[in-house]
Coordinates of C-alpha atoms (C1' of nucleotides) and ligand atoms in Angstrom, one line a residue:
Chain A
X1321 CA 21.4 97.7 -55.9
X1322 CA 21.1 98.7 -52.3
X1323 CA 23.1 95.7 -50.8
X1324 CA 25.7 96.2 -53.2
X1325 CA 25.9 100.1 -52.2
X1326 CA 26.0 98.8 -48.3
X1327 CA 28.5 96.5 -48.7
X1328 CA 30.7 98.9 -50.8
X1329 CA 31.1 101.3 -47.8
X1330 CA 32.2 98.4 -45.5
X1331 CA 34.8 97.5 -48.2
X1332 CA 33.2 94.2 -49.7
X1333 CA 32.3 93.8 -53.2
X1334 CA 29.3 92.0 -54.6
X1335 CA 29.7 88.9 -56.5
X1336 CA 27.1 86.5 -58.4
X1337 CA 27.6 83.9 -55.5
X1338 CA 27.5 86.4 -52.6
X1339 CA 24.3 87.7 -54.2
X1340 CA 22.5 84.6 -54.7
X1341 CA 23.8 82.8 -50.7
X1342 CA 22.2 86.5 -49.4
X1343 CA 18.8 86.7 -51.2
X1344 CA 18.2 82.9 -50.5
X1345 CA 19.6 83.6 -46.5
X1346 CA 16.8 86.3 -46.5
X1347 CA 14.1 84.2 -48.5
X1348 CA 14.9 80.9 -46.2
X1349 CA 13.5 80.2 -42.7
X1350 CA 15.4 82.1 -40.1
X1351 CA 18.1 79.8 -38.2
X1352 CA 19.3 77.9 -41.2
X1353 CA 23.1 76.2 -40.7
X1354 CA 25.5 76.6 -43.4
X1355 CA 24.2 72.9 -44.3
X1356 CA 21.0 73.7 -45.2
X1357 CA 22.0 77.3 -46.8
X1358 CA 24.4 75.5 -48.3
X1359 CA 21.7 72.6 -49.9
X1360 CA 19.3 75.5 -51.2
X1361 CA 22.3 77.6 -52.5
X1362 CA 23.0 74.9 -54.9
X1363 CA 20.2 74.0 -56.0
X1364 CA 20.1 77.4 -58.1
X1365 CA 23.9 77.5 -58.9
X1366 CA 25.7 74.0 -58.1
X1367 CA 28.9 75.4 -58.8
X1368 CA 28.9 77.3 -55.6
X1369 CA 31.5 76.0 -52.9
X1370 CA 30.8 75.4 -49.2
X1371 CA 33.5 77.8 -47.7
X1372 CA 31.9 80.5 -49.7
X1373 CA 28.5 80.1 -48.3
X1374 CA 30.4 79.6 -44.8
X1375 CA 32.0 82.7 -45.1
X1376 CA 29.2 84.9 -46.3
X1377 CA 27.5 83.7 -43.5
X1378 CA 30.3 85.1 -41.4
X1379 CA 29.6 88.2 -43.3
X1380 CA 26.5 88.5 -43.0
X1381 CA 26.9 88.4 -39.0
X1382 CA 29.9 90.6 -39.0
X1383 CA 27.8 93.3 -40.7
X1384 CA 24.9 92.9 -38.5
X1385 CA 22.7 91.3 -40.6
X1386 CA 22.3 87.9 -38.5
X1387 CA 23.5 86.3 -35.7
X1388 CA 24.8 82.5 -35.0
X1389 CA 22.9 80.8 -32.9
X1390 CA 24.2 78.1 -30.4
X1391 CA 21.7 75.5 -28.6
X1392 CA 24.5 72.8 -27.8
X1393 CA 23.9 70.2 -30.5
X1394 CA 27.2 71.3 -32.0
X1395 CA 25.8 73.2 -35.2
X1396 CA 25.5 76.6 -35.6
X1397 CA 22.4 78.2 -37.0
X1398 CA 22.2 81.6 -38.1
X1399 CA 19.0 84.1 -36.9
X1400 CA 18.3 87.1 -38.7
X1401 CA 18.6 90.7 -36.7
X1402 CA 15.6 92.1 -36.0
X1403 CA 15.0 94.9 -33.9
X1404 CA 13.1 92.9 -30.9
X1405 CA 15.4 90.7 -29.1
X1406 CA 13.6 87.3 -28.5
X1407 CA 14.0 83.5 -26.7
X1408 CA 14.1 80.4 -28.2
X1409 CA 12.2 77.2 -27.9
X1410 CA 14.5 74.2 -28.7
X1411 CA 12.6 71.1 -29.4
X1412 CA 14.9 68.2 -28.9
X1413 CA 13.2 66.0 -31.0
X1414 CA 12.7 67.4 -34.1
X1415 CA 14.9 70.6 -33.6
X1416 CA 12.6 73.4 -34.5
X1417 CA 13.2 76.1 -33.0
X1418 CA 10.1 78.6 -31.9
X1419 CA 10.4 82.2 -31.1
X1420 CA 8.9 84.1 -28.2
X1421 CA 8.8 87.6 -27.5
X1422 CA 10.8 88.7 -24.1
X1423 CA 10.4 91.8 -23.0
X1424 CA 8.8 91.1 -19.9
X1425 CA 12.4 89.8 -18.4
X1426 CA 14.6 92.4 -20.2
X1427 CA 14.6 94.9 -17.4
X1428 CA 15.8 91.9 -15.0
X1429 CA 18.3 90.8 -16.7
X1430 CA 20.1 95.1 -18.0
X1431 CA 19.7 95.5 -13.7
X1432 CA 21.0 92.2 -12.9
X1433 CA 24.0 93.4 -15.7
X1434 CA 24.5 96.5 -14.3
X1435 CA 24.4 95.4 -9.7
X1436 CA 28.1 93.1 -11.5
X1437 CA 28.8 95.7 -13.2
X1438 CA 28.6 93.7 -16.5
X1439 CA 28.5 94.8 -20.1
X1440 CA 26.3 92.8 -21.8
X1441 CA 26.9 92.3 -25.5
X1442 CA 23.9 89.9 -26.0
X1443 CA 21.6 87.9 -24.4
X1444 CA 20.1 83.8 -25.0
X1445 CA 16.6 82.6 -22.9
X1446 CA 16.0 79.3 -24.5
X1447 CA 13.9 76.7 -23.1
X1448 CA 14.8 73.6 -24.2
X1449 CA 11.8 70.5 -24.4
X1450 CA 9.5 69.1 -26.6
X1451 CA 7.3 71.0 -29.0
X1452 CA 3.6 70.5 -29.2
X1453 CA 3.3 68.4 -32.1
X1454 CA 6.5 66.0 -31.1
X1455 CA 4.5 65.3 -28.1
X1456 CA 1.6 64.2 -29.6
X1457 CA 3.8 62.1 -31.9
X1458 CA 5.3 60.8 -28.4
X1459 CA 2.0 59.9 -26.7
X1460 CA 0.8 58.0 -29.4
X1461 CA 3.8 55.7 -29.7
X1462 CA 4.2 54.8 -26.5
X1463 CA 1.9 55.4 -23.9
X1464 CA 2.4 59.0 -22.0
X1465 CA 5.5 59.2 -20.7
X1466 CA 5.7 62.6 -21.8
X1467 CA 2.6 63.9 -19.9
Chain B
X1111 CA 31.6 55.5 1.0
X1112 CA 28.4 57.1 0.0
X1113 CA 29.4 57.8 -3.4
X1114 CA 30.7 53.9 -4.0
X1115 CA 26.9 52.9 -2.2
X1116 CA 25.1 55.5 -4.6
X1117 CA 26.4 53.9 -7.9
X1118 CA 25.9 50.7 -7.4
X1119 CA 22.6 51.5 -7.0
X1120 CA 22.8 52.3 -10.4
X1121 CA 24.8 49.6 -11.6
X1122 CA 27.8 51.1 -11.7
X1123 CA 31.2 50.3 -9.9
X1124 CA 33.9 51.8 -8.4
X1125 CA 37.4 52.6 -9.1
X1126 CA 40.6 55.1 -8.1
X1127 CA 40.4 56.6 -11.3
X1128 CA 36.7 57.1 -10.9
X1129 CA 36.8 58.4 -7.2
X1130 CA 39.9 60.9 -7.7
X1131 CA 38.0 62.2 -11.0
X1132 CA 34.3 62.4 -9.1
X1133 CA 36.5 64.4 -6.1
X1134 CA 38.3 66.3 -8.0
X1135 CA 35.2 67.3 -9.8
X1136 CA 33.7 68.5 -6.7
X1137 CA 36.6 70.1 -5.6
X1138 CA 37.2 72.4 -8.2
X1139 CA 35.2 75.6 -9.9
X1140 CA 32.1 74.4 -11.1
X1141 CA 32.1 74.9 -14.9
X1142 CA 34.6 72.9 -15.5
X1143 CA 35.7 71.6 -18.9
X1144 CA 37.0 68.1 -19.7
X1145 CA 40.4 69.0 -20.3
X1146 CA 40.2 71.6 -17.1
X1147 CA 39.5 68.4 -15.6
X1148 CA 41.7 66.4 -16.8
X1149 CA 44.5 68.6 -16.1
X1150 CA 43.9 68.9 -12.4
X1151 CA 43.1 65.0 -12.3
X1152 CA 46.9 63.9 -13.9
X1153 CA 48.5 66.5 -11.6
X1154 CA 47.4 63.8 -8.7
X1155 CA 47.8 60.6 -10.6
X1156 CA 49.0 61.2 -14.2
X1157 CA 48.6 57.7 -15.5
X1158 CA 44.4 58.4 -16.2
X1159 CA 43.4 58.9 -19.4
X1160 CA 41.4 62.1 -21.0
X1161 CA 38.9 59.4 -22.4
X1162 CA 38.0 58.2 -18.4
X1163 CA 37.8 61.5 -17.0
X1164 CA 35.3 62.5 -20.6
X1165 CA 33.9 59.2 -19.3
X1166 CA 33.8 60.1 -15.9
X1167 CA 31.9 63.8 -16.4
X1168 CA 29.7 61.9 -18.8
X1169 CA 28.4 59.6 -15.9
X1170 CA 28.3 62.2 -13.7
X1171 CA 25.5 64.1 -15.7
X1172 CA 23.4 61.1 -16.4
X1173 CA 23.5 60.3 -12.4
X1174 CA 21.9 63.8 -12.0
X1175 CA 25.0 65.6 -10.9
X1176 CA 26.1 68.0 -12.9
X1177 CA 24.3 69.3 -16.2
X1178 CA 26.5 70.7 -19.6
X1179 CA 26.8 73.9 -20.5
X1180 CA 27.2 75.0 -23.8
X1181 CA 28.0 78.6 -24.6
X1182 CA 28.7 78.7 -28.0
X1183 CA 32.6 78.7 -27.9
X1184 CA 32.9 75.1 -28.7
X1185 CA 34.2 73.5 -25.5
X1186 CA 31.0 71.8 -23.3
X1187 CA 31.3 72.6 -19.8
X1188 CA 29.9 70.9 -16.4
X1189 CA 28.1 73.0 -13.9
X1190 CA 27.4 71.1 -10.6
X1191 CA 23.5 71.1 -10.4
X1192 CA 22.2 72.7 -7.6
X1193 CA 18.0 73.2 -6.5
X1194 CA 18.2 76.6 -7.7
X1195 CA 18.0 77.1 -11.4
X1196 CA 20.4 80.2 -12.4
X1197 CA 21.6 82.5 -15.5
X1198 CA 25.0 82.3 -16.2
X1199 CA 26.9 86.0 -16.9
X1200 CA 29.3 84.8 -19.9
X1201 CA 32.5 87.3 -20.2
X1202 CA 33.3 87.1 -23.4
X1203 CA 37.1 88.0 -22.6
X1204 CA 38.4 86.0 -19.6
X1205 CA 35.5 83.5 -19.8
X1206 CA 34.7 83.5 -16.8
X1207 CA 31.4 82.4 -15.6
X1208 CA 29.2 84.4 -13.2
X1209 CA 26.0 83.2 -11.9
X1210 CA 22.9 85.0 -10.8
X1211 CA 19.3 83.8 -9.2
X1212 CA 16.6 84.0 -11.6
X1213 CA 13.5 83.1 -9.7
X1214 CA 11.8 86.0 -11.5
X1215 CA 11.9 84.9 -14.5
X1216 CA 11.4 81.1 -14.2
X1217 CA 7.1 81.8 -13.8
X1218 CA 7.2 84.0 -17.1
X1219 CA 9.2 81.0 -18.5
X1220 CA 6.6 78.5 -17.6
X1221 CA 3.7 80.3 -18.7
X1222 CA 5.6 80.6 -22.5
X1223 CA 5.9 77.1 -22.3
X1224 CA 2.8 76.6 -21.2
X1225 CA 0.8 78.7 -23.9
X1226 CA 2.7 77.1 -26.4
X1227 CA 2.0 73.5 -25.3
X1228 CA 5.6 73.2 -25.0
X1229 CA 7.6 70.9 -22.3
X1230 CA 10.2 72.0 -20.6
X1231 CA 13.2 70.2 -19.9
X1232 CA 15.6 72.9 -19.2
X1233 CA 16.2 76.5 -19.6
X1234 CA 19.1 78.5 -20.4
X1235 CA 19.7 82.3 -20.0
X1236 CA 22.8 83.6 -20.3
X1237 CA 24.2 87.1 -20.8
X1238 CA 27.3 88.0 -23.0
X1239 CA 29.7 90.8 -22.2
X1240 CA 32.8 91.5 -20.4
X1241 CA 32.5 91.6 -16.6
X1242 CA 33.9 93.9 -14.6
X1243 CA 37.3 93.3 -14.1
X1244 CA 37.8 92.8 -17.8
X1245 CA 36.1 96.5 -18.4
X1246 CA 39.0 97.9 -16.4
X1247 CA 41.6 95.9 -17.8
X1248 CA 40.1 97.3 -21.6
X1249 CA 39.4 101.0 -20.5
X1250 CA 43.2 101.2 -18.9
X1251 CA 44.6 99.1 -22.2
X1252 CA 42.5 101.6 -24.9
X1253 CA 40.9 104.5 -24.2
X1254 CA 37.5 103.8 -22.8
X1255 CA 35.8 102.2 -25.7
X1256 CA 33.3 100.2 -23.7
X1257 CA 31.7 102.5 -21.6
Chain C
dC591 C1' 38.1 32.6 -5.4
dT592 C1' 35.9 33.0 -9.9
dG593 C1' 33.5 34.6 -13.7
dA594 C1' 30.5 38.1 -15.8
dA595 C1' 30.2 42.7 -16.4
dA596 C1' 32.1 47.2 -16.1
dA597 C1' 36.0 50.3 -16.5
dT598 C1' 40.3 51.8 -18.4
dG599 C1' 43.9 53.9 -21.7
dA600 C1' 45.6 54.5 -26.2
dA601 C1' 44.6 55.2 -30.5
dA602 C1' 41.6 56.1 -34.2
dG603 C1' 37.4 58.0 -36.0
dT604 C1' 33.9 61.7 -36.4
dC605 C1' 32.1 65.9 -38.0
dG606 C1' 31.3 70.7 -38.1
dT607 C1' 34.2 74.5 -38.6
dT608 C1' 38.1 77.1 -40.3
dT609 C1' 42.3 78.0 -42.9
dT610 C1' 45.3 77.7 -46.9
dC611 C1' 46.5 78.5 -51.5
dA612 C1' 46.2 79.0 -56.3
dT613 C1' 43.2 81.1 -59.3
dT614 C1' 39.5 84.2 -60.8
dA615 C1' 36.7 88.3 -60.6
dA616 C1' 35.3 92.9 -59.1
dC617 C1' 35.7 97.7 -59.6
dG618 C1' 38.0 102.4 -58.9
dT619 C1' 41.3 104.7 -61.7
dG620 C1' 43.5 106.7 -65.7
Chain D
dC140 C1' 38.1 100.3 -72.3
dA141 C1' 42.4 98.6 -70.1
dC142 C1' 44.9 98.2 -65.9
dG143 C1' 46.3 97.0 -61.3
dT144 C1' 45.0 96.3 -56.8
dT145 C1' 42.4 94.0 -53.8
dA146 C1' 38.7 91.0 -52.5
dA147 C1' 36.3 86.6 -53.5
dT148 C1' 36.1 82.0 -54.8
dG149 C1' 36.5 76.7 -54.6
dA150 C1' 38.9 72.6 -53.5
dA151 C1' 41.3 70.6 -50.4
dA152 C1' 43.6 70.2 -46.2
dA153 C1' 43.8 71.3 -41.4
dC154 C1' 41.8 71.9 -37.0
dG155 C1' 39.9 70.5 -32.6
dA156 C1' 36.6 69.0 -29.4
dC157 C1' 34.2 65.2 -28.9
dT158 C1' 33.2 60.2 -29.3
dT159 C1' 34.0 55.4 -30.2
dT160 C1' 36.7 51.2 -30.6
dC161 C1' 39.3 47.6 -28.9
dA162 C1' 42.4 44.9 -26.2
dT163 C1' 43.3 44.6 -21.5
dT164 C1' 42.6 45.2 -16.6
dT165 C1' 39.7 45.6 -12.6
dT166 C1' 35.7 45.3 -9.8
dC167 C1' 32.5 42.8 -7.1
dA168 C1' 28.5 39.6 -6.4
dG169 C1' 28.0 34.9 -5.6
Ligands
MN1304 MN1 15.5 83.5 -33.5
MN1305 MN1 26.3 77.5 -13.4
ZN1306 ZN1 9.5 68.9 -32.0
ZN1307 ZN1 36.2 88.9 -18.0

DNA sequence: CTGAAAATGAAAGTCGTTTTCATTAACGTG
DNA sequence: CACGTTAATGAAAACGACTTTCATTTTCAG
């Protein structure tokens, strides 16, 4: 009942469908696109449309819950808030996408904010490679090119 | 002459289209997008089409020019590359693009990689906000909500 | 010059995202 | 509970940046 109470005071109402795309948001992997959300959504109720999951995604963002996600391959994945802001490690084979923590280059980047006398809203650090197990996969193909 | 020397290097040839999109290019504000591009290009000969300048920004990336920059707003940019990596300040207003040096980070950056047997083909860090002309603009427009 | 290969421009295609619209469902109120 | 207002839903269409196709033209090495 708690989500329905917190979405009540924001002027939403709970519905079967909005209540099954936000459990399985929470159960799934972090990062999900509305595809995939989408794909697991209906497995448990295939009567569910695709703008409905697309726009409780939107919800989910606009009341903090989550945040889209960018990397430049033209879909949009959605990362749960949590309290420690992190980077990303993009692997452009396979896509996965591993966290790290980043509180070591904060600081730099609030002063660097502050000498333009920027706001910052929000903050990306992604590097953007190949992950550990794609390069092994790599190597073995074809020679090392990777290494 | 150079430019017309360099491509064929690579196989490539040379035409007016192709030299007033590569100069213009240079020209203008880094960050530019296609149809930023494309704009400035048929002010000087309006007869080239928005698929040869897209064309034209394509090649210039895989020669090693310029890079793309994607900052989640749907339009792909093209930053000139330079020797020095850099963050890019993303106001989330007027769009503009600011750039700052980020040599401090780039070891920390590394080292992640690094421990995570990740490799690293670019990086991206970016802060969103509004810079500071926009803050004025805002604070005089509504009260002072952002500060 | 000539011919093979690359480049061009217009138009069509792609694909994830977003909006529209008619219908249904939620839920505070009486 | 019944009602009326308002939000939510699902299907389909629209959107828009990007990409490809194809017929034609141009480049440039030999
Ligand atoms: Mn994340
Ligand atoms: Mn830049
Ligand atoms: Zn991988
Ligand atoms: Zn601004």
């Amino acid at each position: 009942m708690a989500m329905k109470e917190f979405l009540r005071t924001k002027g939403f109402k709970m519905t079967p469908q909005r209540d099954l795309i936000f459990k399985s948001f929470f159960e799934m992997d972090r990062h999900v696109s509305v595809d995939e959300l989408y794909d697991r959504v209906r497995q448990l109720n295939s009567s569910v449309g695709y703008s409905t999951v697309w726009r409780n995604l939107k919800l989910i963002c606009k009341i903090g819950l989550a945040e889209e996600v960018n990397l430049g391959d033209g879909v949009t994945r959605y990362d749960r808030v949590t309290k420690v802001p992190h980077g990303h490690m993009y692997c452009l084979k396979c896509k996965e996408l591993i966290e790290f923590n980043v509180d070591h280059i904060m600081d730099f980047l609030t002063v660097t904010a502050n000498e333009n006398n920027f706001l910052p809203e929000g903050y990306k650090i992604e590097i953007q490679g190949y992950c550990a197990k794609c390069r092994e996969t790599m190597s073995e193909d074809n020679g090392d090119r990777l290494t």
